[in-house]
Short mmCIF file of C-alpha atoms in Angstrom, two decimals:
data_model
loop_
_atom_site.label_atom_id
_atom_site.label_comp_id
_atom_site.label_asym_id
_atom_site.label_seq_id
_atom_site.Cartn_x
_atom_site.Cartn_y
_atom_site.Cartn_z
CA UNK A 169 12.91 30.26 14.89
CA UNK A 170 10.06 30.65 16.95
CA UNK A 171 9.58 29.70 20.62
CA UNK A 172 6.92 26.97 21.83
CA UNK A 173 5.35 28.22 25.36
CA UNK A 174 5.85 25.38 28.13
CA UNK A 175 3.14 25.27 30.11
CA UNK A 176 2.01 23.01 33.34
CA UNK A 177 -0.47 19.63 32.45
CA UNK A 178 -2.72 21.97 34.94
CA UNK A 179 -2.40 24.41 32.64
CA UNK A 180 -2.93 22.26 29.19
CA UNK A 181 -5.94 20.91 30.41
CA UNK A 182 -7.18 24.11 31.32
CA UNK A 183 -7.11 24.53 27.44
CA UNK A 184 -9.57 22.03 26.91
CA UNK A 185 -13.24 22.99 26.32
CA UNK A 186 -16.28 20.79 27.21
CA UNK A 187 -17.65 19.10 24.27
CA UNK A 188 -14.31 19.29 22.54
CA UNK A 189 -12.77 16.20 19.90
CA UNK A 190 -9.80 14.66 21.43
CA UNK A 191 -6.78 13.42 19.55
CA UNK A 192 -4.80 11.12 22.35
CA UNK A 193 -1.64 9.24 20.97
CA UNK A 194 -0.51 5.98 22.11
CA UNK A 195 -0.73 2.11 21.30
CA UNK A 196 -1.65 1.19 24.77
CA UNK A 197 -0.05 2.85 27.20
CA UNK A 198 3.41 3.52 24.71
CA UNK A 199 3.85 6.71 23.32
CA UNK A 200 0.71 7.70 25.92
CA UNK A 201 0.44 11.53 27.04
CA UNK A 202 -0.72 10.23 29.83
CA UNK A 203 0.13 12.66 32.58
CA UNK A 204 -1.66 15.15 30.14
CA UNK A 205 -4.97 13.04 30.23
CA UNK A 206 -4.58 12.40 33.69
CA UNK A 207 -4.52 16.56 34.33
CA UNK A 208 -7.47 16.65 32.34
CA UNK A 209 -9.17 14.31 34.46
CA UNK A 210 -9.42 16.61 37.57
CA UNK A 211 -10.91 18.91 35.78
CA UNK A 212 -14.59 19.35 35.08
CA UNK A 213 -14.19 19.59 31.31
CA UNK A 214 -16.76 16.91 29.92
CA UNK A 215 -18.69 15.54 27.00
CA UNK A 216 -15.74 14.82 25.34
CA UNK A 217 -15.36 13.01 22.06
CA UNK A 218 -11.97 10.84 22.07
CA UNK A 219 -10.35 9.22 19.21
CA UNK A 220 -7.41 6.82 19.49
CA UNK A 221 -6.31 3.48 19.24
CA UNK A 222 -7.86 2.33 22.54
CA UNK A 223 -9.15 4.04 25.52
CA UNK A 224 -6.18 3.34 27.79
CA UNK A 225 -6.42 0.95 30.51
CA UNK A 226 -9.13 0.63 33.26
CA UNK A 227 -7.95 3.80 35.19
CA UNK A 228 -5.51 4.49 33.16
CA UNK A 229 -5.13 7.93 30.63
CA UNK A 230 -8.72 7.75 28.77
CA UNK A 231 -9.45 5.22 31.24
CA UNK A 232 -9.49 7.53 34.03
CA UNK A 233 -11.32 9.65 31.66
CA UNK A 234 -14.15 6.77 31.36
CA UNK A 235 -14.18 6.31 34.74
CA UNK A 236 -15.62 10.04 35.36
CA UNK A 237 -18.21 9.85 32.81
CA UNK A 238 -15.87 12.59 30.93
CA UNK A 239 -16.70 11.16 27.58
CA UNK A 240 -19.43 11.00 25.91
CA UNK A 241 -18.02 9.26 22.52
CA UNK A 242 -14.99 7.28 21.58
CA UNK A 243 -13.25 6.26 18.14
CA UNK A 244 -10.99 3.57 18.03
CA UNK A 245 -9.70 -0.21 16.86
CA UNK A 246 -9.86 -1.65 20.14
CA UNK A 247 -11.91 -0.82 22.91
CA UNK A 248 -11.57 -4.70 24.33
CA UNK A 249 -8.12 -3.87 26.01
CA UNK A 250 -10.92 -1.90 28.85
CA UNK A 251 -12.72 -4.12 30.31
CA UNK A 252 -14.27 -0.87 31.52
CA UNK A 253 -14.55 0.60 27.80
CA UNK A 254 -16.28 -2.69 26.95
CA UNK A 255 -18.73 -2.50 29.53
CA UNK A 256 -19.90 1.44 28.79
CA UNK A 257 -20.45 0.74 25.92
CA UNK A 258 -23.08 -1.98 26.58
CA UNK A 259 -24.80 -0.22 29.11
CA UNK A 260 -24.79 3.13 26.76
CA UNK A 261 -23.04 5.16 28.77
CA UNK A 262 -20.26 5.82 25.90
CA UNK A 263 -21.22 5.66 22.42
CA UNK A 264 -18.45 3.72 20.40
CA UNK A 265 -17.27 3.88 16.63
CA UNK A 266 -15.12 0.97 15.56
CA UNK A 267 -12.58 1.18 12.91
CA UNK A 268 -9.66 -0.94 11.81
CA UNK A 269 -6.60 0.24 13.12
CA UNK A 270 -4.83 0.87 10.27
CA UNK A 271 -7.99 3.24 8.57
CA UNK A 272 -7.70 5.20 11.96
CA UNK A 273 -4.25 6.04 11.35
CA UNK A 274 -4.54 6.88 7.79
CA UNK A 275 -7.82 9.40 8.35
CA UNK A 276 -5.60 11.09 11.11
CA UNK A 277 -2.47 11.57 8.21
CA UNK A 278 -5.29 12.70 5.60
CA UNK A 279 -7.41 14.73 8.59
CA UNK A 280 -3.65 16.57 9.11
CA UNK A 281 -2.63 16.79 5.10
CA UNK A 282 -6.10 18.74 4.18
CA UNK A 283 -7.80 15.21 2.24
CA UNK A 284 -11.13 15.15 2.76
CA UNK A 285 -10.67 11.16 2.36
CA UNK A 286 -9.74 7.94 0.68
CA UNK A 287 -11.17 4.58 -0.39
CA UNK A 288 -9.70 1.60 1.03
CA UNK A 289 -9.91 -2.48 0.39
CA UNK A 290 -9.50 -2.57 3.91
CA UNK A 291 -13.13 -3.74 6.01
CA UNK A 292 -14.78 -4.36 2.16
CA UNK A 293 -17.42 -7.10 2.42
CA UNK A 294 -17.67 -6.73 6.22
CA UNK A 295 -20.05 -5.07 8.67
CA UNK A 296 -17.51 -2.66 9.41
CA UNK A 297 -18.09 -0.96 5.79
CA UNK A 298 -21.59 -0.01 7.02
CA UNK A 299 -23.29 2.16 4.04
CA UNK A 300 -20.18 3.42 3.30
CA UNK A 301 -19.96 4.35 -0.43
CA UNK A 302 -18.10 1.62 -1.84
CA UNK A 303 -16.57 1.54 -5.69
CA UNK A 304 -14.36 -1.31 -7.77
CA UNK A 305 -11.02 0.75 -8.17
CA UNK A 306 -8.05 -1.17 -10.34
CA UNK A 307 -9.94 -4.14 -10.16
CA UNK A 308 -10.37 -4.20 -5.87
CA UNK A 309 -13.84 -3.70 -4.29
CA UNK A 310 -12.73 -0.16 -1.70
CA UNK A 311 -14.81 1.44 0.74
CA UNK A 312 -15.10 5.21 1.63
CA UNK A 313 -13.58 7.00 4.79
CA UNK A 314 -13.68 10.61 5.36
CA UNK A 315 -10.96 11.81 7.33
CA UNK A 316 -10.51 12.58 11.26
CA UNK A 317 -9.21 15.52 12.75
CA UNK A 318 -10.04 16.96 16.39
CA UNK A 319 -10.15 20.03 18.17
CA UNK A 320 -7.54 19.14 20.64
CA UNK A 321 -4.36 16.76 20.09
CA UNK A 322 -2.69 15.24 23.18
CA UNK A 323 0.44 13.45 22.26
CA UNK A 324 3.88 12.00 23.17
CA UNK A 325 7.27 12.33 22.41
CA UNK A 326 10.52 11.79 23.66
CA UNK A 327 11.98 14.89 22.89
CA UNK A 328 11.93 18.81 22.17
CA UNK A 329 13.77 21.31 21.33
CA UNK A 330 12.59 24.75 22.76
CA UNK A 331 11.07 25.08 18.93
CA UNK A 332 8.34 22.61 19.36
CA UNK A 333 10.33 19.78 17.34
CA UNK A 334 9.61 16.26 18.32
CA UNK A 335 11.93 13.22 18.26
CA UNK A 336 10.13 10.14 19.67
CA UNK A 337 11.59 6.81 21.15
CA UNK A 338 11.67 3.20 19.79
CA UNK A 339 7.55 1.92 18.90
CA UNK A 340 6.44 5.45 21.20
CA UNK A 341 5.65 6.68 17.33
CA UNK A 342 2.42 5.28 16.69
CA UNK A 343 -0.19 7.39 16.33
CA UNK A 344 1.53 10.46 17.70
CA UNK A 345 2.69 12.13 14.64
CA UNK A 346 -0.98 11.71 12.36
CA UNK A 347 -2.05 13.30 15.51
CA UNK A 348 0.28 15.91 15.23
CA UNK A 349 -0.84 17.30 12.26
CA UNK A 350 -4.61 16.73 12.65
CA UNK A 351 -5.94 18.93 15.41
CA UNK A 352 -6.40 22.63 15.77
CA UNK A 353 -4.01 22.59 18.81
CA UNK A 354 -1.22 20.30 19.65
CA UNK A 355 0.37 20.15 23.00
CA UNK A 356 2.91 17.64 23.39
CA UNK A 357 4.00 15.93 26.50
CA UNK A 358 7.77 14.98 26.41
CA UNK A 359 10.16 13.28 28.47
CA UNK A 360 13.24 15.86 28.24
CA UNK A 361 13.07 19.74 26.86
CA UNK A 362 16.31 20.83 24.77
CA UNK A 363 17.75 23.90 23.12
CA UNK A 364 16.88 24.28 19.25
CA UNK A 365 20.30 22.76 17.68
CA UNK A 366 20.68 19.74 20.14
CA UNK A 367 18.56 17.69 18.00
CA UNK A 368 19.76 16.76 14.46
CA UNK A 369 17.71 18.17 11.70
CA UNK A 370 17.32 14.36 10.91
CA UNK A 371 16.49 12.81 13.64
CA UNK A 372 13.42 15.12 14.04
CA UNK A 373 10.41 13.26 13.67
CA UNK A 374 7.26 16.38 13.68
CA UNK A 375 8.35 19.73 12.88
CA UNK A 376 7.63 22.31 15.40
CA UNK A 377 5.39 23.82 13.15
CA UNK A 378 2.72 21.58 14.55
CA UNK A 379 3.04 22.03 18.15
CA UNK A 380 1.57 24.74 20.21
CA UNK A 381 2.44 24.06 23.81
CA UNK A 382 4.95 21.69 25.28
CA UNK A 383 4.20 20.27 29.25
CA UNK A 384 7.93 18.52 30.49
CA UNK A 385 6.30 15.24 32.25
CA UNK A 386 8.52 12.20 33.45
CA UNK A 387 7.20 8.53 32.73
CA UNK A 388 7.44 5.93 35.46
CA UNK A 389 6.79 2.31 35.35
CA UNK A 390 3.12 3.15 36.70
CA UNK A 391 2.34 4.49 33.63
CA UNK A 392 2.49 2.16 31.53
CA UNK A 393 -0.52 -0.39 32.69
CA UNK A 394 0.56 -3.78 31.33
CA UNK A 395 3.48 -3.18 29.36
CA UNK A 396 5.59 -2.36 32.63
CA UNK A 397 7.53 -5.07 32.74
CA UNK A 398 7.90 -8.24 31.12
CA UNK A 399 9.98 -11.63 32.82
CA UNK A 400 11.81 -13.55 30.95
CA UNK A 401 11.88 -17.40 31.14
CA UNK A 402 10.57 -20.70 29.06
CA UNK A 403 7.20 -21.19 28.15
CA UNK A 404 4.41 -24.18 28.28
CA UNK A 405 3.04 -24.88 25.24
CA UNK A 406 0.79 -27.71 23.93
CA UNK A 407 2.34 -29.62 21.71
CA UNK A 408 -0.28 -29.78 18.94
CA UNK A 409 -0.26 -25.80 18.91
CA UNK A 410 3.49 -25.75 18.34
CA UNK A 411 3.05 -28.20 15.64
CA UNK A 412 1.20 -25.45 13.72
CA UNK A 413 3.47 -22.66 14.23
CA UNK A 414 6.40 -25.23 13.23
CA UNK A 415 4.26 -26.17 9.79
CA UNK A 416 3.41 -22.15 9.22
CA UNK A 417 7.44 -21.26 9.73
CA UNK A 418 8.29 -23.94 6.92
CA UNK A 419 5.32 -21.53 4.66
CA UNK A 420 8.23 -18.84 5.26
CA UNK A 421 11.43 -17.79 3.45
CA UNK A 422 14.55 -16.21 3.97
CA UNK A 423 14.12 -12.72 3.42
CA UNK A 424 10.27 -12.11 3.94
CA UNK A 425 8.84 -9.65 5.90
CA UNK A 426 6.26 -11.03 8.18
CA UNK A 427 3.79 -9.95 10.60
CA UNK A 428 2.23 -12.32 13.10
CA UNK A 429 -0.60 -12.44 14.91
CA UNK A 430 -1.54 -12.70 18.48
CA UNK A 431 -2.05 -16.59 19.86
CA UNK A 432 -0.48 -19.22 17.81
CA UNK A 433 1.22 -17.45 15.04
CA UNK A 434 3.32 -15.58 18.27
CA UNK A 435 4.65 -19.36 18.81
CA UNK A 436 6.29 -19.18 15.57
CA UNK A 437 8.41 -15.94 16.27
CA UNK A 438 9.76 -18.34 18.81
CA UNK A 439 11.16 -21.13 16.28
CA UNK A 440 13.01 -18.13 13.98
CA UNK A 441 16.74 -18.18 14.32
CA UNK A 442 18.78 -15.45 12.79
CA UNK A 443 20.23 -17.41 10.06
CA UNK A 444 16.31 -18.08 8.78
CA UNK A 445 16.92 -14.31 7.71
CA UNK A 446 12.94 -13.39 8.18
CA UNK A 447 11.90 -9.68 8.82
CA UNK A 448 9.15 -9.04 11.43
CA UNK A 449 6.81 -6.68 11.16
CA UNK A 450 4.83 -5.67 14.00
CA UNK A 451 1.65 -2.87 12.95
CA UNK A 452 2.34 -0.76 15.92
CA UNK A 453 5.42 0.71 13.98
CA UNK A 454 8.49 -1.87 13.82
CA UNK A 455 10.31 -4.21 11.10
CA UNK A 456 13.23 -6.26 12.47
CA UNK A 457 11.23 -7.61 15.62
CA UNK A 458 13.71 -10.04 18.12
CA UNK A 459 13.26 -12.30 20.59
CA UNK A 460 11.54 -11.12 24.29
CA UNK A 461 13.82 -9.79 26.52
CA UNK A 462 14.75 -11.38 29.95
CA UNK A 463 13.53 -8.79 31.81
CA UNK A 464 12.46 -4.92 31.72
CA UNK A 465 9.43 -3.43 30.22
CA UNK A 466 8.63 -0.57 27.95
CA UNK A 467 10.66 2.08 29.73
CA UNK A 468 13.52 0.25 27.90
CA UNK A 469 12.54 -1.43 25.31
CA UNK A 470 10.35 -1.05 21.85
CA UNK A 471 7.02 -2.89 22.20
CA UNK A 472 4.97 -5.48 19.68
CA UNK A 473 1.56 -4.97 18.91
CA UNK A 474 0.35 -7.32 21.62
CA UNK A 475 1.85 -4.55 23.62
CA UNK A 476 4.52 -6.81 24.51
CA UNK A 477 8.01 -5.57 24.94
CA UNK A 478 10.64 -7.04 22.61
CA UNK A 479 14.24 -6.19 21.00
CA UNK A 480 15.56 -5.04 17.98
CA UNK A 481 17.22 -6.94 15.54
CA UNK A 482 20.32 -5.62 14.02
CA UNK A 483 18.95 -3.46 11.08
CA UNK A 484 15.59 -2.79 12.81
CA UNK A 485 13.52 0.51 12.22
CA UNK A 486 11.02 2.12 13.48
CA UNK A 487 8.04 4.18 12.17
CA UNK A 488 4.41 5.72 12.80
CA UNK A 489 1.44 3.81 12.03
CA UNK A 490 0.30 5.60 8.93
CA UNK A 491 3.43 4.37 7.82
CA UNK A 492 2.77 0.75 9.25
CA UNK A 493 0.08 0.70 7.58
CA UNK A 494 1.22 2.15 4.33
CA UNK A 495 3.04 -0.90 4.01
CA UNK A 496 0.66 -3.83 4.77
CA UNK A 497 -2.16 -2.19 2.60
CA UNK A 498 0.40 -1.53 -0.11
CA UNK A 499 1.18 -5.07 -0.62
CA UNK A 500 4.70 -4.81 1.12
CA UNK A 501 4.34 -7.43 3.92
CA UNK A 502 5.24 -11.15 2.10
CA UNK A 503 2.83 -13.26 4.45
CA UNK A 504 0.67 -12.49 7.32
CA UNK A 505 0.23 -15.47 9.91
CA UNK A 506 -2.85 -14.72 11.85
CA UNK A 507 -5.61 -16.88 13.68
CA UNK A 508 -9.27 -17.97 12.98
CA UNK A 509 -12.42 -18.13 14.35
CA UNK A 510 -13.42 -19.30 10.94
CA UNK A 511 -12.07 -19.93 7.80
CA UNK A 512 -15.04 -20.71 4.72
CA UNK A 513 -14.54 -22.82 1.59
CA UNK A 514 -14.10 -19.45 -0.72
CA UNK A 515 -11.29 -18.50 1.75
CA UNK A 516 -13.23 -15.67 3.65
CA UNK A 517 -11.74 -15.15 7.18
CA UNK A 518 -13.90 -14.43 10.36
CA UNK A 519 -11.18 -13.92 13.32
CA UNK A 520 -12.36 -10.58 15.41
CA UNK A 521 -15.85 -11.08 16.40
CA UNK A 522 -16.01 -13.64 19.10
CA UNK A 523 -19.79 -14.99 19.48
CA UNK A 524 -21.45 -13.60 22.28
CA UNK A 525 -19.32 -10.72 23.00
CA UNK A 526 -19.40 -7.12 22.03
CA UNK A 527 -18.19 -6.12 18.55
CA UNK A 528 -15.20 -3.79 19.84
CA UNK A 529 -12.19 -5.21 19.24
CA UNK A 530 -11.12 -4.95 15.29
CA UNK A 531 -7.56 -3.53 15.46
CA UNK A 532 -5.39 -4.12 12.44
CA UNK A 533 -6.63 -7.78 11.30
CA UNK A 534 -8.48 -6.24 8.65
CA UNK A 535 -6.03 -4.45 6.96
CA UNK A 536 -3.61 -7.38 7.20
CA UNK A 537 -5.98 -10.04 6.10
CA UNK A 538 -6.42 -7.89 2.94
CA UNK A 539 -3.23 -6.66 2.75
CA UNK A 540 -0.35 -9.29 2.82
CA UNK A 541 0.66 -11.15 -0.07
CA UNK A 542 -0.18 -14.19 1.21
CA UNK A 543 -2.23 -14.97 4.30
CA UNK A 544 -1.92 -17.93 6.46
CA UNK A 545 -4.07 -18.70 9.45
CA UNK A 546 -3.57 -21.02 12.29
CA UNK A 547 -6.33 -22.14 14.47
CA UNK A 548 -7.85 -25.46 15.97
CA UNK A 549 -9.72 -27.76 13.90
CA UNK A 550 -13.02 -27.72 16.30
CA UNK A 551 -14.28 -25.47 18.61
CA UNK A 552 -13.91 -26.99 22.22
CA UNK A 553 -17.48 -28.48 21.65
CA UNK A 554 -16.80 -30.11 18.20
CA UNK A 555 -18.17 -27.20 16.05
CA UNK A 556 -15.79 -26.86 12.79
CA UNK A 557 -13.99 -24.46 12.21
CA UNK A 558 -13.73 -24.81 8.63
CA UNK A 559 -17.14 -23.97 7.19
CA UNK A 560 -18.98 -23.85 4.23
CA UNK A 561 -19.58 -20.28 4.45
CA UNK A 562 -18.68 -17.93 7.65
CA UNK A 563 -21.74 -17.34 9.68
CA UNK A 564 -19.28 -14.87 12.12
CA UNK A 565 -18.77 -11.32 10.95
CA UNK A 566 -16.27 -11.55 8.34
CA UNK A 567 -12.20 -10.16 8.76
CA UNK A 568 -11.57 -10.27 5.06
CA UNK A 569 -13.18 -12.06 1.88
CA UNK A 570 -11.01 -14.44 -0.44
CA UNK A 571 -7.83 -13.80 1.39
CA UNK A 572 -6.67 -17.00 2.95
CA UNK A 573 -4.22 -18.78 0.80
CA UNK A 574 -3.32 -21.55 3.62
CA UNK A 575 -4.91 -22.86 6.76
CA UNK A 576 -3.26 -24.43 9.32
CA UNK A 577 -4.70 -26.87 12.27
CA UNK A 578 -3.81 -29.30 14.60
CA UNK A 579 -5.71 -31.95 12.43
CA UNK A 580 -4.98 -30.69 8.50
CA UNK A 581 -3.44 -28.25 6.20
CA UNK A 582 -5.71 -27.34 3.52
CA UNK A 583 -4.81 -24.77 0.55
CA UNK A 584 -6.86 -23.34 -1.63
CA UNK A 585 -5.65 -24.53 -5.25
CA UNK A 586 -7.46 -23.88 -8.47
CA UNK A 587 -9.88 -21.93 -6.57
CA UNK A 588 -10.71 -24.98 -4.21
CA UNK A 589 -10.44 -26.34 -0.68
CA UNK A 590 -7.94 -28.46 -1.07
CA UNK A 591 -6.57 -30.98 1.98
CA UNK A 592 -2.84 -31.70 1.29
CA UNK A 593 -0.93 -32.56 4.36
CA UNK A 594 -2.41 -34.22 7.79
CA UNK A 595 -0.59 -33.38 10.78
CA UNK A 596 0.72 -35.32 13.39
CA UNK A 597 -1.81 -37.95 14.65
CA UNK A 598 -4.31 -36.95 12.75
CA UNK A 599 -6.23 -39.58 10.37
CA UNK A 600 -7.95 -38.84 7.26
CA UNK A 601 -11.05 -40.37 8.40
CA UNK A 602 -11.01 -37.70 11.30
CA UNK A 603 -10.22 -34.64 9.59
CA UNK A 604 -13.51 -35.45 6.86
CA UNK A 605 -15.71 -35.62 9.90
CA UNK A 606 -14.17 -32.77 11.72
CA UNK A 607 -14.16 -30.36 8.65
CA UNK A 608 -17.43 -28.62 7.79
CA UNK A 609 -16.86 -27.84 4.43
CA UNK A 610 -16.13 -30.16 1.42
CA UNK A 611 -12.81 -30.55 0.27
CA UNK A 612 -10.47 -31.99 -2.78
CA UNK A 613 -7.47 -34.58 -1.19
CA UNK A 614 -4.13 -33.89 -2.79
CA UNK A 615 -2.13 -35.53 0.05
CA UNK A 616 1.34 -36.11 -0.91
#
């Protein structure tokens, strides 16, 4: 069994040439080598390309990075959780690529397994696909993505034995073992250093054949930006919002495995009791999501993907997001509750480009929207100025085409049956009258 070398983060960044592709692992700040990124940010190593989900925090891991004009390029799903990503990129200081979360994660697995690429219905129809080559395969319109791999990974785990394998902690998977796999060389930050034999053969997530250098680093709460800490306590929510999450729960049945969006559809994870027997699903790498905790942060808990820490369900499990993602795209998530920007009378879906503001902020709506077996959105009727929401055709960049089977506001539910719009319940307070002057598009009445 051969012996991984465990070096100093001095050291590791010293590795790391100028001009180099970086691999750096984490969904925010979980599962973030970020003591590694932060060595590499006293040094003068620059003109760095960096691909992961999101470029840390402002000031934090690729943040800090950002902030000392170390990188010249990033590749990611979501830029908009840096204010200071977001702004580079408009002034040009760092050239951006945008893909949808889950197509990052699965050209890191096919980068690491030697695939050149894959087609995927995921961003078809949308100004994501760019001049991608794009082919009708079983019947579904895919698009083209060649695969990712870098010169240098940087990733997280829990755990190593003195053999370079990794066992990582509760949602700290994420990216980290694509990553693994996908980079000329790996070095690994981890929380606790063991003798080979002290971790089960089956609890070991990467094999040490991966790893080249391990760096022992201890996280603290001030690593972990936002998802420090989280307190506990009721909420105040509008009434007509938590009408829609109520009408989207009664969409759901026992058994399902659901994944919700962020903004109203989070209200309905709220209103599930455990004898409802539905199965979360959060992207970032769980099934069997529970309630918030009272208190405590991501030092002891697993996080959602709104980087939010929650707790496990009896029966939970967690995974990497090539594996998330394996699962939404492969038609194993029952419904998908996710909000709207706008929702067309074909059922095309514009929720990630908000007018007016950078184009930087995908993250796995795409692969959700066309994904799930059934896709429900909740969202106001209007805009705050009157604007409807429901329109003849989207005018924002589109999420998804065709997907939406339901839509849910605080004026209407429509459906979309026999291929139409169709109105068939008005929520509470609403008037008929209202909802045909509200709603943009024309629509059949089947109300009940």
């Amino acid at each position: 069994m051969k012996t991984v070398p465990v070096i100093s983060a001095q050291e590791a960044a010293a590795l790391i040439k100028s001009g180099d592709t970086l691999l750096v692992g984490g969904f925010g700040m979980t599962g973030n080598p970020v003591h590694l990124v932060h060595a590499l940010a006293e040094t003068q190593t620059r003109d760095l390309t960096f691909i992961g989900n999101n470029v840390g925090e402002a000031g934090l891991s690729g943040g800090r990075l950002l902030r000392n004009g170390q990188l010249k390029k990033a590749i990611g799903s979501f830029f908009t959780s840096n204010r200071e990503a977001v702004a580079a990129a408009q002034d040009g200081t760092l050239e951006v690529q945008l893909i949808p979360q889950g197509t990052l994660a699965e050209a890191l697995r096919a980068g690491g397994a030697g695939i050149g690429g894959f087609y995927t219905p995921t961003a078809a129809g949308t100004v994501i696909a760019g001049d991608a080559d794009v082919r009708v395969l079983d019947g579904k319109e895919m698009v083209f993505v060649p695969a990712l791999r870098g010169d240098v990974a940087l990733i997280r785990a829990w755990r190593a034995d003195t053999a370079g394998n990794l066992q990582y902690r509760l949602t700290e998977q994420n990216f980290n073992p694509a990553m693994a796999t996908a980079a000329a060389l790996v070095i690994v930050e981890v929380e606790e250093i063991v003798e080979v034999g002290q971790i089960a053969p089956e609890h070991i997530h990467t094999p040490g054949l991966y790893v080249d250098y391990l760096v022992q680093a201890t996280l603290t709460l001030a690593d972990l930006g936002s998802s420090a800490d989280v307190k506990g306590g009721a909420k105040r929510v509008d009434e007509s919002r938590l009408n829609m999450a109520r009408r989207a729960l009664q969409e759901l049945r026992s058994g399902d495995v659901v994944n919700l969006g962020i903004g109203i559809p989070t209200l309905v994870a709220d209103l599930i009791t455990p004898e409802m027997n539905i199965n979360l699903h959060t992207e970032n790498g769980m099934l069997g999501v529970g309630p918030a905790p009272e208190g405590g942060g991501a030092m002891d808990y697993p996080v959602n993907a709104g980087k939010i820490p929650v707790t496990a369900l009896p029966g939970a499990s967690y995974f990497d997001s090539a594996a998330s993602f394996g699962m939404i795209r492969g038609g194993h998530v029952d419904a998908a509750v996710m909000g709207g920007l706008q929702v067309d009378a074909v059922g095309n879906l514009a929720n990630w480009a908000v007018p007016g503001k950078p184009l930087l902020g995908v993250g796995g709506a795409m692969d959700l929207a066309s994904g799930a077996r059934r896709l429900i959105v909740t969202m106001t009727h209007t805009d705050p100025d009157g604007t409807p929401k429901i329109v003849p055709e989207c005018t924002l960049p589109l999420t998804s085409r065709g997907a939406v089977d339901m839509v849910i506001t605080d004026k209407a539910v429509f459906e979309y049956l026999e291929g139409e719009l169709t109105l068939t319940q008005l929520m509470p307070g609403a008037t008929l009258d209202e909802v045909r002057k509200m709603t943009g598009a024309a629509f059949v009445e089947r109300l009940g």
